Short mmCIF file of C-alpha atoms and ligand atoms in Angstrom, two decimals:
data_model
loop_
_atom_site.label_atom_id
_atom_site.label_comp_id
_atom_site.label_asym_id
_atom_site.label_seq_id
_atom_site.Cartn_x
_atom_site.Cartn_y
_atom_site.Cartn_z
CA UNK A 423 -134.04 -135.85 87.41
CA UNK A 424 -135.86 -137.52 84.44
CA UNK A 425 -134.17 -140.39 82.63
CA UNK A 426 -134.71 -141.23 78.95
CA UNK A 427 -135.47 -144.79 77.84
CA UNK A 428 -133.16 -145.70 74.90
CA UNK A 429 -135.81 -147.84 73.12
CA UNK A 430 -138.79 -145.50 73.41
CA UNK A 431 -137.09 -142.11 73.72
CA UNK A 432 -139.45 -141.35 76.59
CA UNK A 433 -138.44 -140.07 80.01
CA UNK A 434 -139.97 -142.90 82.02
CA UNK A 435 -137.74 -143.00 85.13
CA UNK A 436 -136.63 -140.55 87.78
CA UNK A 437 -133.65 -140.36 90.08
CA UNK A 438 -132.99 -138.18 93.09
CA UNK A 439 -129.36 -137.00 92.99
CA UNK A 440 -127.79 -136.88 96.43
CA UNK A 441 -126.74 -133.43 97.59
CA UNK A 442 -123.34 -132.64 99.12
CA UNK A 443 -124.60 -133.10 102.69
CA UNK A 444 -126.09 -136.54 101.95
CA UNK A 445 -122.87 -137.62 100.22
CA UNK A 446 -120.82 -136.56 103.24
CA UNK A 447 -123.13 -138.50 105.58
CA UNK A 448 -122.94 -141.61 103.37
CA UNK A 449 -119.14 -141.38 103.23
CA UNK A 450 -119.02 -141.12 107.04
CA UNK A 451 -121.26 -144.19 107.42
CA UNK A 452 -119.07 -146.22 105.05
CA UNK A 453 -115.87 -145.15 106.80
CA UNK A 454 -117.31 -146.37 110.10
CA UNK A 455 -118.20 -149.71 108.52
CA UNK A 456 -114.73 -150.08 107.02
CA UNK A 457 -113.02 -150.61 110.40
CA UNK A 458 -114.73 -153.97 110.98
CA UNK A 459 -114.48 -154.89 107.32
CA UNK A 460 -110.70 -154.35 107.19
CA UNK A 461 -110.32 -156.34 110.43
CA UNK A 462 -111.79 -159.44 108.73
CA UNK A 463 -109.40 -161.81 106.99
CA UNK A 464 -109.45 -161.73 103.17
CA UNK A 465 -111.11 -165.17 103.30
CA UNK A 466 -113.90 -163.83 105.54
CA UNK A 467 -114.44 -160.86 103.22
CA UNK A 468 -114.53 -163.30 100.33
CA UNK A 469 -117.26 -165.32 102.05
CA UNK A 470 -119.44 -162.21 102.33
CA UNK A 471 -118.80 -161.27 98.71
CA UNK A 472 -119.58 -164.80 97.52
CA UNK A 473 -122.97 -164.50 99.22
CA UNK A 474 -123.43 -161.32 97.20
CA UNK A 475 -122.57 -163.19 93.96
CA UNK A 476 -125.08 -165.91 94.89
CA UNK A 477 -127.76 -163.27 95.57
CA UNK A 478 -127.11 -161.53 92.23
CA UNK A 479 -127.51 -164.86 90.42
CA UNK A 480 -130.64 -165.68 92.42
CA UNK A 481 -132.18 -162.29 91.55
CA UNK A 482 -131.38 -162.02 87.84
CA UNK A 483 -135.10 -161.51 87.29
CA UNK A 484 -134.91 -158.14 89.09
CA UNK A 485 -131.57 -156.85 87.88
CA UNK A 486 -131.41 -157.94 84.22
CA UNK A 487 -134.66 -156.11 83.30
CA UNK A 488 -133.32 -152.94 84.96
CA UNK A 489 -130.03 -153.07 83.01
CA UNK A 490 -132.04 -153.91 79.88
CA UNK A 491 -134.25 -150.84 80.38
CA UNK A 492 -131.13 -148.74 80.97
CA UNK A 493 -129.33 -149.88 77.82
CA UNK A 494 -132.11 -150.99 75.46
CA UNK A 495 -130.45 -154.38 74.89
CA UNK A 496 -131.45 -157.73 76.37
CA UNK A 497 -128.85 -160.45 75.77
CA UNK A 498 -125.76 -158.34 76.46
CA UNK A 499 -127.37 -157.04 79.67
CA UNK A 500 -127.84 -160.60 80.86
CA UNK A 501 -124.20 -161.40 80.08
CA UNK A 502 -123.19 -158.22 81.88
CA UNK A 503 -125.02 -159.07 85.11
CA UNK A 504 -123.80 -162.69 85.11
CA UNK A 505 -120.24 -161.54 84.50
CA UNK A 506 -120.39 -159.37 87.64
CA UNK A 507 -121.02 -162.52 89.70
CA UNK A 508 -118.10 -164.15 87.84
CA UNK A 509 -115.80 -161.23 88.70
CA UNK A 510 -116.77 -161.40 92.37
CA UNK A 511 -115.87 -165.12 92.44
CA UNK A 512 -112.61 -164.54 90.58
CA UNK A 513 -111.43 -161.94 93.10
CA UNK A 514 -112.59 -163.86 96.18
CA UNK A 515 -110.55 -166.81 94.93
CA UNK A 516 -107.40 -164.89 93.96
CA UNK A 517 -107.20 -162.13 96.57
CA UNK A 518 -106.34 -164.08 99.76
CA UNK A 519 -103.14 -165.51 98.28
CA UNK A 520 -102.23 -162.27 96.58
CA UNK A 521 -102.65 -160.32 99.82
CA UNK A 522 -100.59 -162.91 101.74
CA UNK A 523 -97.80 -162.80 99.14
CA UNK A 524 -97.76 -159.00 99.34
CA UNK A 525 -97.01 -159.09 103.10
CA UNK A 526 -93.69 -160.90 103.51
CA UNK A 527 -92.37 -161.02 107.08
CA UNK A 528 -88.82 -161.28 108.42
CA UNK A 529 -87.11 -160.32 105.17
CA UNK A 530 -83.31 -160.02 105.43
CA UNK A 531 -81.76 -156.67 104.47
CA UNK A 532 -78.30 -155.35 103.56
CA UNK A 533 -77.73 -154.68 107.29
CA UNK A 534 -77.07 -157.75 109.44
CA UNK A 535 -79.56 -157.89 112.33
CA UNK A 536 -82.16 -155.74 110.54
CA UNK A 537 -85.18 -157.45 108.97
CA UNK A 538 -88.38 -156.08 107.48
CA UNK A 539 -92.04 -157.01 107.38
CA UNK A 540 -94.47 -155.41 104.94
CA UNK A 541 -98.07 -154.61 105.79
CA UNK A 542 -100.69 -153.78 103.18
CA UNK A 543 -102.89 -150.97 104.45
CA UNK A 544 -106.10 -150.50 102.48
CA UNK A 545 -107.35 -147.02 101.66
CA UNK A 546 -110.40 -146.45 103.81
CA UNK A 547 -112.92 -145.24 101.23
CA UNK A 548 -112.75 -145.62 97.45
CA UNK A 549 -114.96 -143.47 95.22
CA UNK A 550 -116.06 -144.92 91.88
CA UNK A 551 -117.56 -142.77 89.11
CA UNK A 552 -118.72 -144.77 86.10
CA UNK A 553 -120.15 -144.34 82.55
CA UNK A 554 -123.27 -145.57 80.76
CA UNK A 555 -121.99 -148.02 78.15
CA UNK A 556 -121.75 -151.10 80.40
CA UNK A 557 -123.42 -149.56 83.43
CA UNK A 558 -123.28 -152.39 85.94
CA UNK A 559 -119.94 -153.97 85.15
CA UNK A 560 -118.17 -150.59 84.98
CA UNK A 561 -119.77 -149.51 88.28
CA UNK A 562 -118.34 -152.63 89.95
CA UNK A 563 -115.14 -153.54 88.07
CA UNK A 564 -113.03 -151.51 90.53
CA UNK A 565 -115.41 -151.80 93.49
CA UNK A 566 -115.08 -155.61 93.78
CA UNK A 567 -111.27 -155.76 94.19
CA UNK A 568 -111.40 -152.66 96.42
CA UNK A 569 -113.82 -154.48 98.74
CA UNK A 570 -111.58 -157.56 98.73
CA UNK A 571 -108.67 -155.28 99.70
CA UNK A 572 -110.61 -154.19 102.79
CA UNK A 573 -111.77 -150.78 101.56
CA UNK A 574 -115.29 -149.36 101.73
CA UNK A 575 -116.67 -148.19 98.36
CA UNK A 576 -119.00 -145.39 97.32
CA UNK A 577 -120.15 -145.75 93.69
CA UNK A 578 -121.84 -143.12 91.50
CA UNK A 579 -123.04 -144.76 88.27
CA UNK A 580 -123.95 -142.68 85.22
CA UNK A 581 -127.17 -140.68 85.36
CA UNK A 582 -127.89 -141.97 81.83
CA UNK A 583 -128.28 -145.57 83.06
CA UNK A 584 -129.29 -145.59 86.75
CA UNK A 585 -132.17 -148.12 86.79
CA UNK A 586 -130.07 -151.02 88.05
CA UNK A 587 -129.01 -149.14 91.20
CA UNK A 588 -132.20 -149.76 93.22
CA UNK A 589 -132.52 -153.54 92.64
CA UNK A 590 -128.79 -153.97 93.19
CA UNK A 591 -128.88 -151.97 96.43
CA UNK A 592 -131.79 -154.09 97.60
CA UNK A 593 -129.54 -157.13 97.25
CA UNK A 594 -126.65 -155.35 98.94
CA UNK A 595 -128.92 -154.44 101.88
CA UNK A 596 -129.89 -158.10 102.30
CA UNK A 597 -126.24 -158.73 103.31
CA UNK A 598 -125.65 -156.35 106.26
CA UNK A 599 -121.83 -156.79 106.40
CA UNK A 600 -121.70 -155.70 102.75
CA UNK A 601 -124.22 -152.87 103.12
CA UNK A 602 -121.95 -151.39 105.81
CA UNK A 603 -119.16 -150.87 103.25
CA UNK A 604 -120.75 -150.61 99.79
CA UNK A 605 -123.16 -148.00 98.54
CA UNK A 606 -124.32 -147.11 95.02
CA UNK A 607 -125.85 -143.66 94.84
CA UNK A 608 -127.93 -141.82 92.27
CA UNK A 609 -126.68 -138.62 90.75
CA UNK A 610 -125.13 -136.68 87.89
CA UNK A 611 -121.85 -134.89 87.25
CA UNK A 612 -122.37 -132.58 90.23
CA UNK A 613 -122.82 -135.62 92.49
CA UNK A 614 -119.62 -137.13 91.10
CA UNK A 615 -117.71 -133.89 91.64
CA UNK A 616 -119.00 -133.62 95.22
CA UNK A 617 -117.83 -137.17 96.00
CA UNK A 618 -114.16 -136.50 95.32
CA UNK A 619 -113.51 -134.49 98.49
CA UNK A 620 -115.06 -137.26 100.59
CA UNK A 621 -113.01 -140.27 99.43
CA UNK A 622 -109.38 -141.39 99.72
CA UNK A 623 -108.93 -142.67 96.14
CA UNK A 624 -111.05 -142.15 93.04
CA UNK A 625 -111.59 -144.64 90.21
CA UNK A 626 -113.08 -142.91 87.20
CA UNK A 627 -114.23 -144.45 83.92
CA UNK A 628 -115.57 -142.09 81.28
CA UNK A 629 -114.64 -139.44 78.76
CA UNK A 630 -111.30 -137.63 78.51
CA UNK A 631 -112.96 -134.26 79.18
CA UNK A 632 -114.52 -135.40 82.47
CA UNK A 633 -111.48 -137.52 83.35
CA UNK A 634 -109.32 -134.40 83.20
CA UNK A 635 -111.68 -132.60 85.63
CA UNK A 636 -111.69 -135.61 87.96
CA UNK A 637 -107.88 -135.85 87.81
CA UNK A 638 -107.53 -132.15 88.63
CA UNK A 639 -110.03 -132.38 91.52
CA UNK A 640 -108.21 -135.46 92.86
CA UNK A 641 -104.89 -133.62 92.71
CA UNK A 642 -106.44 -130.70 94.61
CA UNK A 643 -107.78 -133.14 97.23
CA UNK A 644 -104.35 -134.86 97.30
CA UNK A 645 -105.73 -138.32 96.57
CA UNK A 646 -104.74 -140.82 93.86
CA UNK A 647 -106.93 -141.24 90.79
CA UNK A 648 -107.22 -144.16 88.38
CA UNK A 649 -108.55 -142.75 85.12
CA UNK A 650 -109.89 -145.11 82.42
CA UNK A 651 -110.87 -142.95 79.46
CA UNK A 652 -111.68 -143.07 75.77
CA UNK A 653 -110.02 -144.79 72.85
CA UNK A 654 -109.70 -144.74 69.08
CA UNK A 655 -108.44 -148.27 68.61
CA UNK A 656 -106.77 -149.11 65.28
CA UNK A 657 -106.68 -152.54 63.61
CA UNK A 658 -103.92 -153.30 61.10
CA UNK A 659 -104.60 -156.15 58.68
CA UNK A 660 -101.55 -157.52 56.86
CA UNK A 661 -101.48 -158.75 53.26
CA UNK A 662 -101.14 -162.42 54.31
CA UNK A 663 -104.38 -162.38 56.35
CA UNK A 664 -107.47 -164.33 55.28
CA UNK A 665 -109.71 -161.55 53.92
CA UNK A 666 -113.00 -163.16 54.95
CA UNK A 667 -111.89 -163.97 58.49
CA UNK A 668 -110.31 -160.53 58.89
CA UNK A 669 -113.59 -158.92 57.80
CA UNK A 670 -115.50 -160.96 60.40
CA UNK A 671 -113.06 -159.88 63.14
CA UNK A 672 -113.19 -156.23 62.06
CA UNK A 673 -116.99 -156.23 61.92
CA UNK A 674 -117.57 -157.85 65.31
CA UNK A 675 -115.02 -155.82 67.19
CA UNK A 676 -116.27 -152.55 65.67
CA UNK A 677 -120.01 -153.00 66.15
CA UNK A 678 -120.61 -155.22 69.16
CA UNK A 679 -122.79 -153.34 71.70
CA UNK A 680 -123.46 -150.92 68.80
CA UNK A 681 -119.84 -149.77 69.05
CA UNK A 682 -120.46 -148.38 72.53
CA UNK A 683 -117.32 -149.87 74.05
CA UNK A 684 -114.11 -148.09 74.94
CA UNK A 685 -112.03 -150.88 73.34
CA UNK A 686 -114.12 -150.92 70.16
CA UNK A 687 -112.14 -151.00 66.91
CA UNK A 688 -112.62 -147.57 65.32
CA UNK A 689 -110.05 -147.47 62.49
CA UNK A 690 -109.04 -150.22 60.05
CA UNK A 691 -105.78 -150.17 58.08
CA UNK A 692 -105.83 -152.83 55.35
CA UNK A 693 -102.96 -153.91 53.05
CA UNK A 694 -103.70 -153.01 49.42
CA UNK A 695 -103.06 -156.59 48.21
CA UNK A 696 -106.22 -157.85 49.95
CA UNK A 697 -108.17 -154.58 50.30
CA UNK A 698 -110.76 -155.31 47.58
CA UNK A 699 -111.51 -158.81 48.87
CA UNK A 700 -111.62 -157.54 52.46
CA UNK A 701 -114.02 -154.70 51.61
CA UNK A 702 -116.32 -157.00 49.59
CA UNK A 703 -116.49 -159.38 52.55
CA UNK A 704 -116.90 -156.60 55.09
CA UNK A 705 -119.78 -154.96 53.20
CA UNK A 706 -121.51 -158.33 52.62
CA UNK A 707 -121.20 -159.28 56.28
CA UNK A 708 -122.21 -155.77 57.46
CA UNK A 709 -125.34 -155.85 55.29
CA UNK A 710 -126.35 -159.17 56.85
CA UNK A 711 -126.34 -157.60 60.33
CA UNK A 712 -129.81 -156.84 61.69
CA UNK A 713 -131.01 -154.09 63.93
CA UNK A 714 -132.29 -155.24 67.29
CA UNK A 715 -135.68 -153.70 66.48
CA UNK A 716 -138.64 -154.11 66.89
CA UNK A 717 -138.05 -157.39 68.75
CA UNK A 718 -135.57 -156.82 71.58
CA UNK A 719 -134.68 -160.53 71.48
CA UNK A 720 -133.57 -160.49 67.84
CA UNK A 721 -130.78 -158.88 65.83
CA UNK A 722 -127.29 -157.59 66.51
CA UNK A 723 -127.26 -153.82 66.81
CA UNK A 724 -129.29 -152.17 69.57
CA UNK A 725 -130.20 -148.52 70.03
CA UNK A 726 -127.81 -145.79 71.07
CA UNK A 727 -128.04 -145.70 74.86
CA UNK A 728 -127.36 -141.96 75.02
CA UNK A 729 -129.23 -139.77 72.50
CA UNK A 730 -126.43 -137.20 72.44
CA UNK A 731 -124.00 -139.92 71.28
CA UNK A 732 -126.18 -140.60 68.20
CA UNK A 733 -125.90 -136.92 67.33
CA UNK A 734 -122.10 -136.98 67.75
CA UNK A 735 -121.83 -140.04 65.46
CA UNK A 736 -124.12 -138.50 62.82
CA UNK A 737 -122.08 -135.27 62.86
CA UNK A 738 -118.88 -137.28 62.37
CA UNK A 739 -120.44 -139.13 59.43
CA UNK A 740 -121.62 -135.84 57.87
CA UNK A 741 -118.14 -134.39 58.31
CA UNK A 742 -116.53 -137.45 56.67
CA UNK A 743 -118.95 -137.39 53.70
CA UNK A 744 -118.45 -133.65 53.22
CA UNK A 745 -114.67 -134.22 53.08
CA UNK A 746 -114.88 -136.95 50.45
CA UNK A 747 -115.30 -140.27 52.30
CA UNK A 748 -117.14 -142.97 50.32
CA UNK A 749 -120.03 -144.80 51.98
CA UNK A 750 -120.13 -148.57 51.31
CA UNK A 751 -122.80 -149.68 53.82
CA UNK A 752 -125.16 -148.19 56.40
CA UNK A 753 -125.01 -144.44 56.57
CA UNK A 754 -127.44 -142.54 58.79
CA UNK A 755 -128.96 -142.67 62.26
CA UNK A 756 -132.60 -143.81 62.08
CA UNK A 757 -135.36 -143.16 64.60
CA UNK A 758 -137.40 -146.31 65.21
CA UNK A 759 -140.10 -146.42 67.89
CA UNK A 760 -138.43 -143.47 69.60
CA UNK A 761 -135.01 -145.21 69.75
CA UNK A 762 -131.98 -144.12 67.68
CA UNK A 763 -130.23 -146.81 65.61
CA UNK A 764 -127.43 -147.01 63.07
CA UNK A 765 -126.79 -149.97 60.76
CA UNK A 766 -123.12 -150.97 60.55
CA UNK A 767 -121.61 -148.17 58.53
CA UNK A 768 -118.56 -148.89 56.36
CA UNK A 769 -116.57 -145.96 54.96
CA UNK A 770 -113.55 -145.85 52.67
CA UNK A 771 -111.38 -143.00 51.35
CA UNK A 772 -111.17 -141.60 54.85
CA UNK A 773 -108.35 -139.20 55.80
CA UNK A 774 -106.66 -138.35 59.12
CA UNK A 775 -108.20 -134.86 59.19
CA UNK A 776 -111.74 -136.28 59.38
CA UNK A 777 -113.36 -136.40 62.84
CA UNK A 778 -114.25 -140.04 62.15
CA UNK A 779 -110.49 -140.78 62.29
CA UNK A 780 -109.35 -138.32 64.96
CA UNK A 781 -112.20 -138.37 67.52
CA UNK A 782 -113.74 -141.20 69.54
CA UNK A 783 -116.83 -142.48 67.72
CA UNK A 784 -118.69 -144.89 70.04
CA UNK A 785 -121.03 -146.05 67.26
CA UNK A 786 -121.15 -149.00 64.80
CA UNK A 787 -118.91 -147.26 62.25
CA UNK A 788 -116.00 -148.87 60.39
CA UNK A 789 -113.70 -146.41 58.58
CA UNK A 790 -111.23 -148.25 56.33
CA UNK A 791 -107.87 -146.91 55.09
CA UNK A 792 -105.85 -148.84 52.48
CA UNK A 793 -102.05 -148.88 52.91
CA UNK A 794 -99.17 -149.82 50.61
CA UNK A 795 -96.35 -149.83 53.12
CA UNK A 796 -96.59 -151.28 56.65
CA UNK A 797 -94.50 -148.38 58.02
CA UNK A 798 -97.21 -146.01 56.79
CA UNK A 799 -99.89 -148.13 58.52
CA UNK A 800 -98.00 -148.19 61.83
CA UNK A 801 -97.43 -144.42 61.67
CA UNK A 802 -101.12 -143.76 61.01
CA UNK A 803 -102.25 -146.19 63.72
CA UNK A 804 -99.97 -144.38 66.18
CA UNK A 805 -101.09 -140.93 65.03
CA UNK A 806 -103.67 -140.50 67.81
CA UNK A 807 -103.93 -138.80 71.19
CA UNK A 808 -105.45 -142.05 72.50
CA UNK A 809 -103.63 -145.31 73.30
CA UNK A 810 -106.18 -147.64 74.85
CA UNK A 811 -105.83 -150.78 72.73
CA UNK A 812 -105.26 -151.96 69.16
CA UNK A 813 -105.30 -155.10 67.00
CA UNK A 814 -103.17 -156.77 64.32
CA UNK A 815 -104.43 -159.51 61.99
CA UNK A 816 -102.00 -161.60 59.94
CA UNK A 817 -101.46 -165.11 58.57
CA UNK A 818 -98.42 -165.25 60.87
CA UNK A 819 -98.71 -164.67 64.61
CA UNK A 820 -94.96 -163.86 64.77
CA UNK A 821 -95.32 -161.15 62.11
CA UNK A 822 -98.40 -159.74 63.85
CA UNK A 823 -96.54 -159.61 67.18
CA UNK A 824 -93.63 -157.69 65.65
CA UNK A 825 -96.09 -155.00 64.49
CA UNK A 826 -98.06 -155.14 67.77
CA UNK A 827 -94.95 -154.30 69.80
CA UNK A 828 -94.59 -151.06 67.84
CA UNK A 829 -98.13 -149.84 68.51
CA UNK A 830 -98.74 -147.06 70.97
CA UNK A 831 -101.39 -148.83 73.05
CA UNK A 832 -101.67 -150.66 76.36
CA UNK A 833 -103.15 -153.85 74.89
CA UNK A 834 -102.94 -155.32 71.41
CA UNK A 835 -105.17 -158.18 70.25
CA UNK A 836 -103.46 -160.54 67.83
CA UNK A 837 -105.63 -162.21 65.16
CA UNK A 838 -108.75 -160.98 66.97
CA UNK A 839 -110.05 -157.62 68.16
CA UNK A 840 -111.13 -155.98 71.44
CA UNK A 841 -109.92 -158.92 73.52
CA UNK A 842 -109.59 -156.71 76.60
CA UNK A 843 -113.37 -156.92 76.88
CA UNK A 844 -112.96 -160.64 77.72
CA UNK A 845 -109.45 -161.08 79.11
CA UNK A 846 -108.98 -159.38 82.45
CA UNK A 847 -106.13 -161.43 83.92
CA UNK A 848 -103.18 -159.55 82.42
CA UNK A 849 -102.10 -156.07 83.52
CA UNK A 850 -102.27 -153.29 80.95
CA UNK A 851 -101.73 -149.56 81.00
CA UNK A 852 -103.76 -146.96 79.16
CA UNK A 853 -101.38 -144.90 77.02
CA UNK A 854 -101.79 -141.21 76.19
CA UNK A 855 -105.20 -139.64 76.77
CA UNK A 856 -106.76 -143.08 77.33
CA UNK A 857 -105.95 -142.99 81.01
CA UNK A 858 -103.66 -142.62 83.98
CA UNK A 859 -102.81 -144.75 86.97
CA UNK A 860 -102.20 -148.39 87.78
CA UNK A 861 -103.75 -151.16 85.67
CA UNK A 862 -107.27 -152.17 86.66
CA UNK A 863 -106.64 -155.52 84.95
CA UNK A 864 -104.49 -158.29 86.44
CA UNK A 865 -103.24 -158.33 90.02
CA UNK A 866 -102.67 -154.59 90.23
CA UNK A 867 -106.46 -154.25 89.93
CA UNK A 868 -106.38 -155.22 93.63
CA UNK A 869 -102.93 -154.21 94.87
CA UNK A 870 -103.40 -150.53 93.88
CA UNK A 871 -105.90 -150.21 96.74
CA UNK A 872 -103.18 -150.72 99.36
CA UNK A 873 -100.56 -148.45 100.74
CA UNK A 874 -97.48 -150.27 102.05
CA UNK A 875 -96.22 -149.96 105.58
CA UNK A 876 -92.88 -151.54 106.31
CA UNK A 877 -91.82 -152.54 109.83
CA UNK A 878 -87.99 -152.32 109.99
CA UNK A 879 -86.80 -154.46 112.87
CA UNK A 880 -83.42 -154.10 114.65
CA UNK A 881 -82.50 -157.33 116.43
CA UNK A 882 -78.83 -156.46 116.97
CA UNK A 883 -77.33 -153.38 118.57
CA UNK A 884 -78.64 -150.06 117.34
CA UNK A 885 -75.87 -147.74 116.05
CA UNK A 886 -74.66 -145.12 118.52
CA UNK A 887 -73.96 -141.48 117.65
CA UNK A 888 -70.25 -142.22 118.02
CA UNK A 889 -70.39 -144.19 114.78
CA UNK A 890 -71.17 -140.92 112.96
CA UNK A 891 -68.46 -138.80 114.52
CA UNK A 892 -66.66 -136.75 111.85
CA UNK A 893 -63.30 -138.08 113.07
CA UNK A 894 -64.24 -141.55 111.84
CA UNK A 895 -64.27 -140.35 108.23
CA UNK A 896 -61.08 -138.28 108.01
P1 NAD B 3 -118.68 -139.03 80.99
O1 NAD B 3 -117.29 -138.57 81.19
O2 NAD B 3 -119.64 -138.09 80.38
O3 NAD B 3 -119.34 -139.46 82.40
C1 NAD B 3 -118.77 -140.46 83.21
C2 NAD B 3 -119.22 -140.25 84.64
O4 NAD B 3 -118.68 -139.03 85.14
C3 NAD B 3 -120.73 -140.15 84.84
O5 NAD B 3 -121.08 -140.89 85.98
C4 NAD B 3 -120.95 -138.68 85.09
O6 NAD B 3 -122.08 -138.38 85.88
C5 NAD B 3 -119.70 -138.30 85.83
N1 NAD B 3 -119.32 -136.90 85.80
C6 NAD B 3 -119.64 -135.94 84.89
N2 NAD B 3 -119.05 -134.76 85.21
C7 NAD B 3 -118.33 -134.97 86.34
C8 NAD B 3 -117.49 -134.16 87.14
N3 NAD B 3 -117.25 -132.87 86.84
N4 NAD B 3 -116.91 -134.70 88.23
C9 NAD B 3 -117.10 -136.00 88.53
N5 NAD B 3 -117.89 -136.84 87.82
C10 NAD B 3 -118.50 -136.32 86.72
O7 NAD B 3 -118.57 -140.39 80.18
P2 NAD B 3 -119.76 -141.24 79.54
O8 NAD B 3 -120.25 -140.50 78.35
O9 NAD B 3 -120.70 -141.66 80.60
O10 NAD B 3 -118.98 -142.55 79.07
C11 NAD B 3 -118.43 -142.74 77.81
C12 NAD B 3 -116.93 -142.60 77.86
O11 NAD B 3 -116.39 -143.57 78.76
C13 NAD B 3 -116.27 -142.87 76.54
O12 NAD B 3 -115.28 -141.89 76.30
C14 NAD B 3 -115.62 -144.24 76.74
O13 NAD B 3 -114.51 -144.48 75.93
C15 NAD B 3 -115.26 -144.17 78.18
N6 NAD B 3 -115.04 -145.52 78.71
C16 NAD B 3 -113.76 -145.91 79.04
C17 NAD B 3 -113.51 -147.20 79.50
C18 NAD B 3 -112.12 -147.65 79.85
O14 NAD B 3 -111.96 -148.67 80.53
N7 NAD B 3 -111.08 -146.97 79.41
C19 NAD B 3 -114.58 -148.09 79.64
C20 NAD B 3 -115.85 -147.67 79.28
C21 NAD B 3 -116.08 -146.37 78.84
#
């Protein structure tokens, strides 16, 4: 299968998708490895994973260029790879205590003489299917805690961005205990679909359309699925906000990584009292943003990773313009050196019927709606099938929090935007079509990989059948 390079547009890489038989064999190998892995203490598993983090950091020179070639961006790819090592260390530090706390022994019950002990039993094999926008971190965000829980993990990253798989697997193979329980495989949608029948739990990150198929296949296979899907995150800016600062927050959280982030801000609702000042600032700041072309080490907005996404964004812009939206900055996808780019694009006079307001965008586009009444802003922000995250900006944190608690989303950034891209410690749900299943953030990111077995211990006399004789209850 040929893979397109996002900076040159050329198909300069090939992968060999695994067929169903090879997937089955790999799943069997990992299941065999899991027995020894689960028998280790969490601390011992952590020691192995910390060696993996060390090896990733020692081999940045192999992995960062691969992620860079996959995504067409340099600096963010470096941050991405380094943050994987950080996540490994975070889980190896937190998991042992968390696992111990989750297994209380000798707990008293309502029945004298009967006590309980809880055991956490890891699922044997977790399947991970991941998208292209942050290819390495999203391939491993669920895999790392699953490994710490004692599971084996089979990962199928996106076929759009597969170049990091080989250098990463080379590192994994240098640590035999890890290679026995972790495998990243090459493949497309068919590979992902074939994995589901071979695993005990599936973690999927991607679009709603594919997430629905994965959820249905998981239900048919009778396994749990964690689905992390798309978003259409709103930002409400109140009249008492500082217009210049609010514009800076709106710009960054809408266009970072060229808008290719699930928790990207995709709709702005601004109070009329500061709308003109906000828009002036937003347009000025947007026009100062530079494309990351031709020098990959300069600028702010890189190419679209996936060519089809550029087409989707352009169609949404065309639809908005045809329905009366007004363009204030940016405007059209450009082809530069074979890559597809879009300057930050600011639109006003947008309406809820436009695709740019109803559908996920995944590009550096900032549609702005002016509101007179906060109730109207809250209603419009909540008028979406998605509920991933949201943001509120105000001069008063208390005021912002009151609004935030009324938003239909699993995480709300206050006086900032897209904070879920940085803050992973607190649990959050994905509302609506943005996902299903336990939070991948916070402690449940790990605890969801366990089933619970309780041992219920009778230390007194067990009840005899005579105690249940009908005569006793007349
Ligand atoms: P996608 O749904 O097209 O593909 C995701 C993965 O699913 C790929 O690995 C693909 O090969 C695989 N796949 C395709 N068909 C399949 C099938 N029938 N069965 C099993 N696997 C199959 O998504 P994408 O375009 O790669 O990613 C972009 C989407 O991901 C956006 O909607 C974005 O919002 C979402 N996303 C969500 C989060 C989150 O945490 N909520 C994070 C990042 C991205």
